[in-house]
PDB file of C-alpha atoms in Angstrom:
ATOM      1  CA  UNK A1092     -23.694   5.273 -36.836  1.00  0.00           C
ATOM      2  CA  UNK A1093     -22.197   2.114 -35.469  1.00  0.00           C
ATOM      3  CA  UNK A1094     -19.240   0.353 -37.134  1.00  0.00           C
ATOM      4  CA  UNK A1095     -20.229  -2.330 -39.586  1.00  0.00           C
ATOM      5  CA  UNK A1096     -17.452  -4.789 -38.765  1.00  0.00           C
ATOM      6  CA  UNK A1097     -17.395  -6.630 -35.446  1.00  0.00           C
ATOM      7  CA  UNK A1098     -14.131  -6.553 -33.551  1.00  0.00           C
ATOM      8  CA  UNK A1099     -12.821  -3.324 -35.058  1.00  0.00           C
ATOM      9  CA  UNK A1100     -10.936  -0.791 -32.960  1.00  0.00           C
ATOM     10  CA  UNK A1101     -12.716   2.098 -31.294  1.00  0.00           C
ATOM     11  CA  UNK A1102     -12.804   5.447 -33.110  1.00  0.00           C
ATOM     12  CA  UNK A1103      -9.796   7.754 -32.899  1.00  0.00           C
ATOM     13  CA  UNK A1104      -9.721   9.789 -29.734  1.00  0.00           C
ATOM     14  CA  UNK A1105     -11.097   7.017 -27.527  1.00  0.00           C
ATOM     15  CA  UNK A1106      -9.314   7.317 -24.127  1.00  0.00           C
ATOM     16  CA  UNK A1107      -9.100   3.588 -23.426  1.00  0.00           C
ATOM     17  CA  UNK A1108      -7.928   0.538 -25.386  1.00  0.00           C
ATOM     18  CA  UNK A1109     -11.359  -0.826 -26.360  1.00  0.00           C
ATOM     19  CA  UNK A1110     -12.868  -2.848 -29.171  1.00  0.00           C
ATOM     20  CA  UNK A1111     -16.397  -2.576 -30.530  1.00  0.00           C
ATOM     21  CA  UNK A1112     -18.134  -5.949 -30.643  1.00  0.00           C
ATOM     22  CA  UNK A1113     -21.513  -6.588 -32.256  1.00  0.00           C
ATOM     23  CA  UNK A1114     -23.944  -8.949 -30.562  1.00  0.00           C
ATOM     24  CA  UNK A1115     -27.082  -9.250 -32.709  1.00  0.00           C
ATOM     25  CA  UNK A1116     -28.732  -5.817 -32.684  1.00  0.00           C
ATOM     26  CA  UNK A1117     -26.697  -4.567 -29.701  1.00  0.00           C
ATOM     27  CA  UNK A1118     -23.277  -2.990 -29.522  1.00  0.00           C
ATOM     28  CA  UNK A1119     -21.040  -3.751 -26.546  1.00  0.00           C
ATOM     29  CA  UNK A1120     -17.598  -2.448 -25.626  1.00  0.00           C
ATOM     30  CA  UNK A1121     -14.953  -5.045 -24.773  1.00  0.00           C
ATOM     31  CA  UNK A1122     -12.029  -3.498 -22.923  1.00  0.00           C
ATOM     32  CA  UNK A1123      -8.608  -4.918 -23.663  1.00  0.00           C
ATOM     33  CA  UNK A1124      -6.962  -6.565 -20.653  1.00  0.00           C
ATOM     34  CA  UNK A1125      -3.853  -4.794 -19.416  1.00  0.00           C
ATOM     35  CA  UNK A1126      -0.491  -6.340 -18.677  1.00  0.00           C
ATOM     36  CA  UNK A1127       1.305  -5.527 -15.437  1.00  0.00           C
ATOM     37  CA  UNK A1128       3.673  -3.290 -17.391  1.00  0.00           C
ATOM     38  CA  UNK A1129       0.818  -1.333 -18.994  1.00  0.00           C
ATOM     39  CA  UNK A1130      -0.809  -0.984 -15.581  1.00  0.00           C
ATOM     40  CA  UNK A1131       2.447   0.357 -14.124  1.00  0.00           C
ATOM     41  CA  UNK A1132       2.624   2.987 -16.879  1.00  0.00           C
ATOM     42  CA  UNK A1133      -0.712   4.442 -15.713  1.00  0.00           C
ATOM     43  CA  UNK A1134       0.837   5.528 -12.374  1.00  0.00           C
ATOM     44  CA  UNK A1135      -2.445   5.269 -10.473  1.00  0.00           C
ATOM     45  CA  UNK A1136      -2.435   6.252  -6.804  1.00  0.00           C
ATOM     46  CA  UNK A1137      -4.546   3.426  -5.310  1.00  0.00           C
ATOM     47  CA  UNK A1138      -5.448   0.579  -7.616  1.00  0.00           C
ATOM     48  CA  UNK A1139      -4.812  -3.106  -8.258  1.00  0.00           C
ATOM     49  CA  UNK A1140      -4.873  -5.209 -11.410  1.00  0.00           C
ATOM     50  CA  UNK A1141      -7.246  -8.174 -11.197  1.00  0.00           C
ATOM     51  CA  UNK A1142      -7.256 -10.512 -14.187  1.00  0.00           C
ATOM     52  CA  UNK A1143      -6.033  -7.712 -16.420  1.00  0.00           C
ATOM     53  CA  UNK A1144      -8.658  -5.205 -15.257  1.00  0.00           C
ATOM     54  CA  UNK A1145      -7.970  -2.127 -13.156  1.00  0.00           C
ATOM     55  CA  UNK A1146      -9.724  -2.045  -9.787  1.00  0.00           C
ATOM     56  CA  UNK A1147      -9.535   1.356  -8.129  1.00  0.00           C
ATOM     57  CA  UNK A1148      -9.428   1.354  -4.334  1.00  0.00           C
ATOM     58  CA  UNK A1149     -11.160   3.664  -1.883  1.00  0.00           C
ATOM     59  CA  UNK A1150      -8.710   6.007  -0.061  1.00  0.00           C
ATOM     60  CA  UNK A1151      -7.754   4.479   3.273  1.00  0.00           C
ATOM     61  CA  UNK A1152      -8.841   5.943   6.607  1.00  0.00           C
ATOM     62  CA  UNK A1153      -6.117   7.517   8.783  1.00  0.00           C
ATOM     63  CA  UNK A1154      -6.387   4.616  11.270  1.00  0.00           C
ATOM     64  CA  UNK A1155      -5.607   2.269   8.384  1.00  0.00           C
ATOM     65  CA  UNK A1156      -2.252   3.974   7.848  1.00  0.00           C
ATOM     66  CA  UNK A1157      -1.546   4.149  11.582  1.00  0.00           C
ATOM     67  CA  UNK A1158      -1.993   0.371  11.954  1.00  0.00           C
ATOM     68  CA  UNK A1159       0.116  -0.382   8.883  1.00  0.00           C
ATOM     69  CA  UNK A1160       2.821   1.942  10.226  1.00  0.00           C
ATOM     70  CA  UNK A1161       2.826   0.258  13.636  1.00  0.00           C
ATOM     71  CA  UNK A1162       3.090  -3.164  12.049  1.00  0.00           C
ATOM     72  CA  UNK A1163       5.899  -2.365   9.618  1.00  0.00           C
ATOM     73  CA  UNK A1164       7.805  -0.531  12.381  1.00  0.00           C
ATOM     74  CA  UNK A1165       7.682  -3.663  14.552  1.00  0.00           C
ATOM     75  CA  UNK A1166       8.844  -5.799  11.619  1.00  0.00           C
ATOM     76  CA  UNK A1167      11.724  -3.448  10.801  1.00  0.00           C
ATOM     77  CA  UNK A1168      12.872  -3.369  14.434  1.00  0.00           C
ATOM     78  CA  UNK A1169      12.998  -7.160  14.334  1.00  0.00           C
ATOM     79  CA  UNK A1170      14.813  -7.078  10.981  1.00  0.00           C
ATOM     80  CA  UNK A1171      17.557  -4.856  12.386  1.00  0.00           C
ATOM     81  CA  UNK A1172      18.514  -7.762  14.608  1.00  0.00           C
ATOM     82  CA  UNK A1173      17.637 -10.754  12.441  1.00  0.00           C
ATOM     83  CA  UNK A1174      18.756  -9.463   9.005  1.00  0.00           C
ATOM     84  CA  UNK A1175      16.219 -11.965   7.697  1.00  0.00           C
ATOM     85  CA  UNK A1176      14.801  -9.987   4.794  1.00  0.00           C
ATOM     86  CA  UNK A1177      12.940  -6.837   3.851  1.00  0.00           C
ATOM     87  CA  UNK A1178       9.604  -5.347   4.926  1.00  0.00           C
ATOM     88  CA  UNK A1179       7.579  -2.406   3.655  1.00  0.00           C
ATOM     89  CA  UNK A1180       4.168  -0.862   3.088  1.00  0.00           C
ATOM     90  CA  UNK A1181       2.177  -0.740  -0.145  1.00  0.00           C
ATOM     91  CA  UNK A1182       4.127  -1.524  -3.318  1.00  0.00           C
ATOM     92  CA  UNK A1183       2.878  -3.626  -6.215  1.00  0.00           C
ATOM     93  CA  UNK A1184       3.633  -7.334  -6.651  1.00  0.00           C
ATOM     94  CA  UNK A1185       2.886  -9.316  -9.808  1.00  0.00           C
ATOM     95  CA  UNK A1186       1.136 -12.465  -8.593  1.00  0.00           C
ATOM     96  CA  UNK A1187       0.086 -13.959 -11.925  1.00  0.00           C
ATOM     97  CA  UNK A1188       0.251 -13.686 -15.708  1.00  0.00           C
ATOM     98  CA  UNK A1189      -2.170 -14.157 -18.596  1.00  0.00           C
ATOM     99  CA  UNK A1190      -4.283 -12.495 -17.346  1.00  0.00           C
ATOM    100  CA  UNK A1191      -2.022 -10.394 -15.160  1.00  0.00           C
ATOM    101  CA  UNK A1192      -2.713  -9.801 -11.476  1.00  0.00           C
ATOM    102  CA  UNK A1193      -0.996  -7.116  -9.403  1.00  0.00           C
ATOM    103  CA  UNK A1194      -1.749  -6.730  -5.706  1.00  0.00           C
ATOM    104  CA  UNK A1195      -0.601  -3.967  -3.368  1.00  0.00           C
ATOM    105  CA  UNK A1196      -0.599  -5.324   0.201  1.00  0.00           C
ATOM    106  CA  UNK A1197      -0.733  -2.850   3.091  1.00  0.00           C
ATOM    107  CA  UNK A1198       2.336  -4.462   4.668  1.00  0.00           C
ATOM    108  CA  UNK A1199       4.652  -7.095   3.229  1.00  0.00           C
ATOM    109  CA  UNK A1200       7.726  -9.132   4.152  1.00  0.00           C
ATOM    110  CA  UNK A1201      10.188 -10.901   1.865  1.00  0.00           C
ATOM    111  CA  UNK A1202      12.781 -13.366   3.089  1.00  0.00           C
ATOM    112  CA  UNK A1203      16.348 -12.454   2.186  1.00  0.00           C
ATOM    113  CA  UNK A1204      16.646 -15.179  -0.433  1.00  0.00           C
ATOM    114  CA  UNK A1205      13.542 -13.943  -2.257  1.00  0.00           C
ATOM    115  CA  UNK A1206      14.554 -10.284  -2.575  1.00  0.00           C
ATOM    116  CA  UNK A1207      15.362  -9.359  -6.211  1.00  0.00           C
ATOM    117  CA  UNK A1208      19.105  -9.028  -6.819  1.00  0.00           C
ATOM    118  CA  UNK A1209      18.414  -5.682  -8.479  1.00  0.00           C
ATOM    119  CA  UNK A1210      15.310  -3.663  -7.687  1.00  0.00           C
ATOM    120  CA  UNK A1211      13.153  -3.531 -10.852  1.00  0.00           C
ATOM    121  CA  UNK A1212      11.917  -0.177 -12.146  1.00  0.00           C
ATOM    122  CA  UNK A1213       8.313  -1.418 -11.987  1.00  0.00           C
ATOM    123  CA  UNK A1214       6.361  -3.938  -9.955  1.00  0.00           C
ATOM    124  CA  UNK A1215       8.221  -6.857  -8.403  1.00  0.00           C
ATOM    125  CA  UNK A1216       7.422 -10.236  -9.945  1.00  0.00           C
ATOM    126  CA  UNK A1217       7.604 -12.177  -6.706  1.00  0.00           C
ATOM    127  CA  UNK A1218       5.092 -13.111  -4.034  1.00  0.00           C
ATOM    128  CA  UNK A1219       5.760 -11.707  -0.552  1.00  0.00           C
ATOM    129  CA  UNK A1220       6.371 -14.432   2.006  1.00  0.00           C
ATOM    130  CA  UNK A1221       4.060 -12.629   4.410  1.00  0.00           C
ATOM    131  CA  UNK A1222       1.302 -10.105   3.753  1.00  0.00           C
ATOM    132  CA  UNK A1223      -0.841  -7.981   6.052  1.00  0.00           C
ATOM    133  CA  UNK A1224      -4.096  -6.417   4.874  1.00  0.00           C
ATOM    134  CA  UNK A1225      -5.960  -3.864   6.996  1.00  0.00           C
ATOM    135  CA  UNK A1226      -9.608  -4.726   6.368  1.00  0.00           C
ATOM    136  CA  UNK A1227     -11.814  -1.699   5.680  1.00  0.00           C
ATOM    137  CA  UNK A1228     -15.576  -1.552   6.101  1.00  0.00           C
ATOM    138  CA  UNK A1229     -15.825  -1.307   2.300  1.00  0.00           C
ATOM    139  CA  UNK A1230     -14.062  -4.667   1.802  1.00  0.00           C
ATOM    140  CA  UNK A1231     -16.539  -7.422   0.984  1.00  0.00           C
ATOM    141  CA  UNK A1232     -16.055 -11.082   1.881  1.00  0.00           C
ATOM    142  CA  UNK A1233     -15.687 -11.825  -1.833  1.00  0.00           C
ATOM    143  CA  UNK A1234     -12.894  -9.267  -2.263  1.00  0.00           C
ATOM    144  CA  UNK A1235     -11.022 -10.613   0.758  1.00  0.00           C
ATOM    145  CA  UNK A1236     -11.357 -14.204  -0.475  1.00  0.00           C
ATOM    146  CA  UNK A1237     -10.049 -13.213  -3.929  1.00  0.00           C
ATOM    147  CA  UNK A1238      -6.996 -11.597  -2.360  1.00  0.00           C
ATOM    148  CA  UNK A1239      -6.273 -14.653  -0.211  1.00  0.00           C
ATOM    149  CA  UNK A1240      -6.592 -16.895  -3.268  1.00  0.00           C
ATOM    150  CA  UNK A1241      -4.196 -14.728  -5.296  1.00  0.00           C
ATOM    151  CA  UNK A1242      -1.579 -14.534  -2.543  1.00  0.00           C
ATOM    152  CA  UNK A1243      -1.517 -18.242  -1.751  1.00  0.00           C
ATOM    153  CA  UNK A1244      -1.614 -19.301  -5.413  1.00  0.00           C
ATOM    154  CA  UNK A1245       1.469 -17.145  -6.009  1.00  0.00           C
ATOM    155  CA  UNK A1246       3.407 -18.617  -3.081  1.00  0.00           C
ATOM    156  CA  UNK A1247       2.707 -16.398  -0.059  1.00  0.00           C
ATOM    157  CA  UNK A1248       2.983 -18.384   3.165  1.00  0.00           C
ATOM    158  CA  UNK A1249       1.073 -16.264   5.672  1.00  0.00           C
ATOM    159  CA  UNK A1250      -1.574 -13.525   5.437  1.00  0.00           C
ATOM    160  CA  UNK A1251      -2.549 -11.387   8.411  1.00  0.00           C
ATOM    161  CA  UNK A1252      -6.021  -9.839   8.101  1.00  0.00           C
ATOM    162  CA  UNK A1253      -6.293  -6.970  10.575  1.00  0.00           C
ATOM    163  CA  UNK A1254      -9.797  -5.913  11.650  1.00  0.00           C
ATOM    164  CA  UNK A1255      -9.664  -2.480  13.360  1.00  0.00           C
ATOM    165  CA  UNK A1256     -13.355  -2.518  14.212  1.00  0.00           C
ATOM    166  CA  UNK A1257     -13.040  -5.718  16.250  1.00  0.00           C
ATOM    167  CA  UNK A1258      -9.405  -5.259  17.314  1.00  0.00           C
ATOM    168  CA  UNK A1259      -8.630  -8.719  15.961  1.00  0.00           C
ATOM    169  CA  UNK A1260      -6.155 -10.320  13.582  1.00  0.00           C
ATOM    170  CA  UNK A1261      -6.943 -13.394  11.503  1.00  0.00           C
ATOM    171  CA  UNK A1262      -3.857 -15.440  10.679  1.00  0.00           C
ATOM    172  CA  UNK A1263      -4.281 -17.371   7.424  1.00  0.00           C
ATOM    173  CA  UNK A1264      -1.675 -19.852   6.202  1.00  0.00           C
ATOM    174  CA  UNK A1265      -1.084 -21.534   2.863  1.00  0.00           C
ATOM    175  CA  UNK A1266      -2.245 -24.804   4.442  1.00  0.00           C
ATOM    176  CA  UNK A1267      -5.667 -23.107   4.840  1.00  0.00           C
ATOM    177  CA  UNK A1268      -5.539 -23.010   8.613  1.00  0.00           C
ATOM    178  CA  UNK A1269      -6.945 -19.912  10.351  1.00  0.00           C
ATOM    179  CA  UNK A1270      -6.239 -18.520  13.821  1.00  0.00           C
ATOM    180  CA  UNK A1271      -8.073 -15.575  15.369  1.00  0.00           C
ATOM    181  CA  UNK A1272      -6.035 -13.382  17.709  1.00  0.00           C
ATOM    182  CA  UNK A1273      -7.567 -10.804  20.032  1.00  0.00           C
ATOM    183  CA  UNK A1274      -6.145  -7.804  21.869  1.00  0.00           C
ATOM    184  CA  UNK A1275      -4.583  -9.829  24.691  1.00  0.00           C
ATOM    185  CA  UNK A1276      -2.888 -12.277  22.301  1.00  0.00           C
ATOM    186  CA  UNK A1277       0.586 -12.086  20.771  1.00  0.00           C
ATOM    187  CA  UNK A1278       1.264 -12.020  17.035  1.00  0.00           C
ATOM    188  CA  UNK A1279       4.137 -14.303  16.065  1.00  0.00           C
ATOM    189  CA  UNK A1280       5.307 -16.622  13.291  1.00  0.00           C
ATOM    190  CA  UNK A1281       8.085 -18.799  14.736  1.00  0.00           C
ATOM    191  CA  UNK A1282       8.937 -20.539  11.456  1.00  0.00           C
ATOM    192  CA  UNK A1283       8.821 -17.525   9.147  1.00  0.00           C
ATOM    193  CA  UNK A1284       9.748 -14.766  11.634  1.00  0.00           C
ATOM    194  CA  UNK A1285      11.765 -16.471  14.404  1.00  0.00           C
ATOM    195  CA  UNK A1286      11.957 -14.231  17.454  1.00  0.00           C
ATOM    196  CA  UNK A1287       9.315 -11.724  16.277  1.00  0.00           C
ATOM    197  CA  UNK A1288       6.514 -10.958  18.731  1.00  0.00           C
ATOM    198  CA  UNK A1289       3.938  -8.168  18.874  1.00  0.00           C
ATOM    199  CA  UNK A1290       1.055  -7.741  21.285  1.00  0.00           C
ATOM    200  CA  UNK A1291      -2.128  -7.360  19.227  1.00  0.00           C
ATOM    201  CA  UNK A1292      -3.286  -4.474  21.417  1.00  0.00           C
ATOM    202  CA  UNK A1293      -0.236  -2.438  20.282  1.00  0.00           C
ATOM    203  CA  UNK A1294      -1.654  -2.251  16.755  1.00  0.00           C
ATOM    204  CA  UNK A1295      -4.728  -0.368  17.940  1.00  0.00           C
ATOM    205  CA  UNK A1296      -3.232   2.066  20.418  1.00  0.00           C
ATOM    206  CA  UNK A1297      -4.169   5.690  19.829  1.00  0.00           C
ATOM    207  CA  UNK A1298      -2.017   8.726  20.639  1.00  0.00           C
ATOM    208  CA  UNK A1299      -0.551   8.778  24.143  1.00  0.00           C
TER     209      UNK A1299
END
């Protein structure tokens, strides 16, 4: 028997925060949107929060991790000399509120002045200055566009989209300019990462 009152809470024992909503003769389930803090409490392995809704991600291929590792290693070698900020892999960043959006870039960089004074226990409520995403075959054009929109709306300056299949990197900037770099080209951002250079081919090198 369905509930008689629209908008009442789901029966006891329901695993998710849902509300039963009547629409004419049909019953639909409206899931409550999560905050970034509620999302953090779930401790999911690979997921993002998009407009308050959990989006689970497909486990990455080993090459995905190899490329991310090569990229963050190059950034950290540069940071040892420049002391310009902090770089890392994965990690959740709150990019918007009401509804909340949390993205977990494959590689990220924060300038020194944007690093939180004290590391929060949960997600960081700051947009990385630079983000790198390793594009998987399961990533649709719509998903990629949504990520770019979220990053730039939150204040990210540069996004590197790495395409292992084509051995290319697309460089997107907040001014909506796009550059395509191929294996023989050099990855650099003179304004954001002065002195940093990396040959694109290095990202796709297999074991020696």
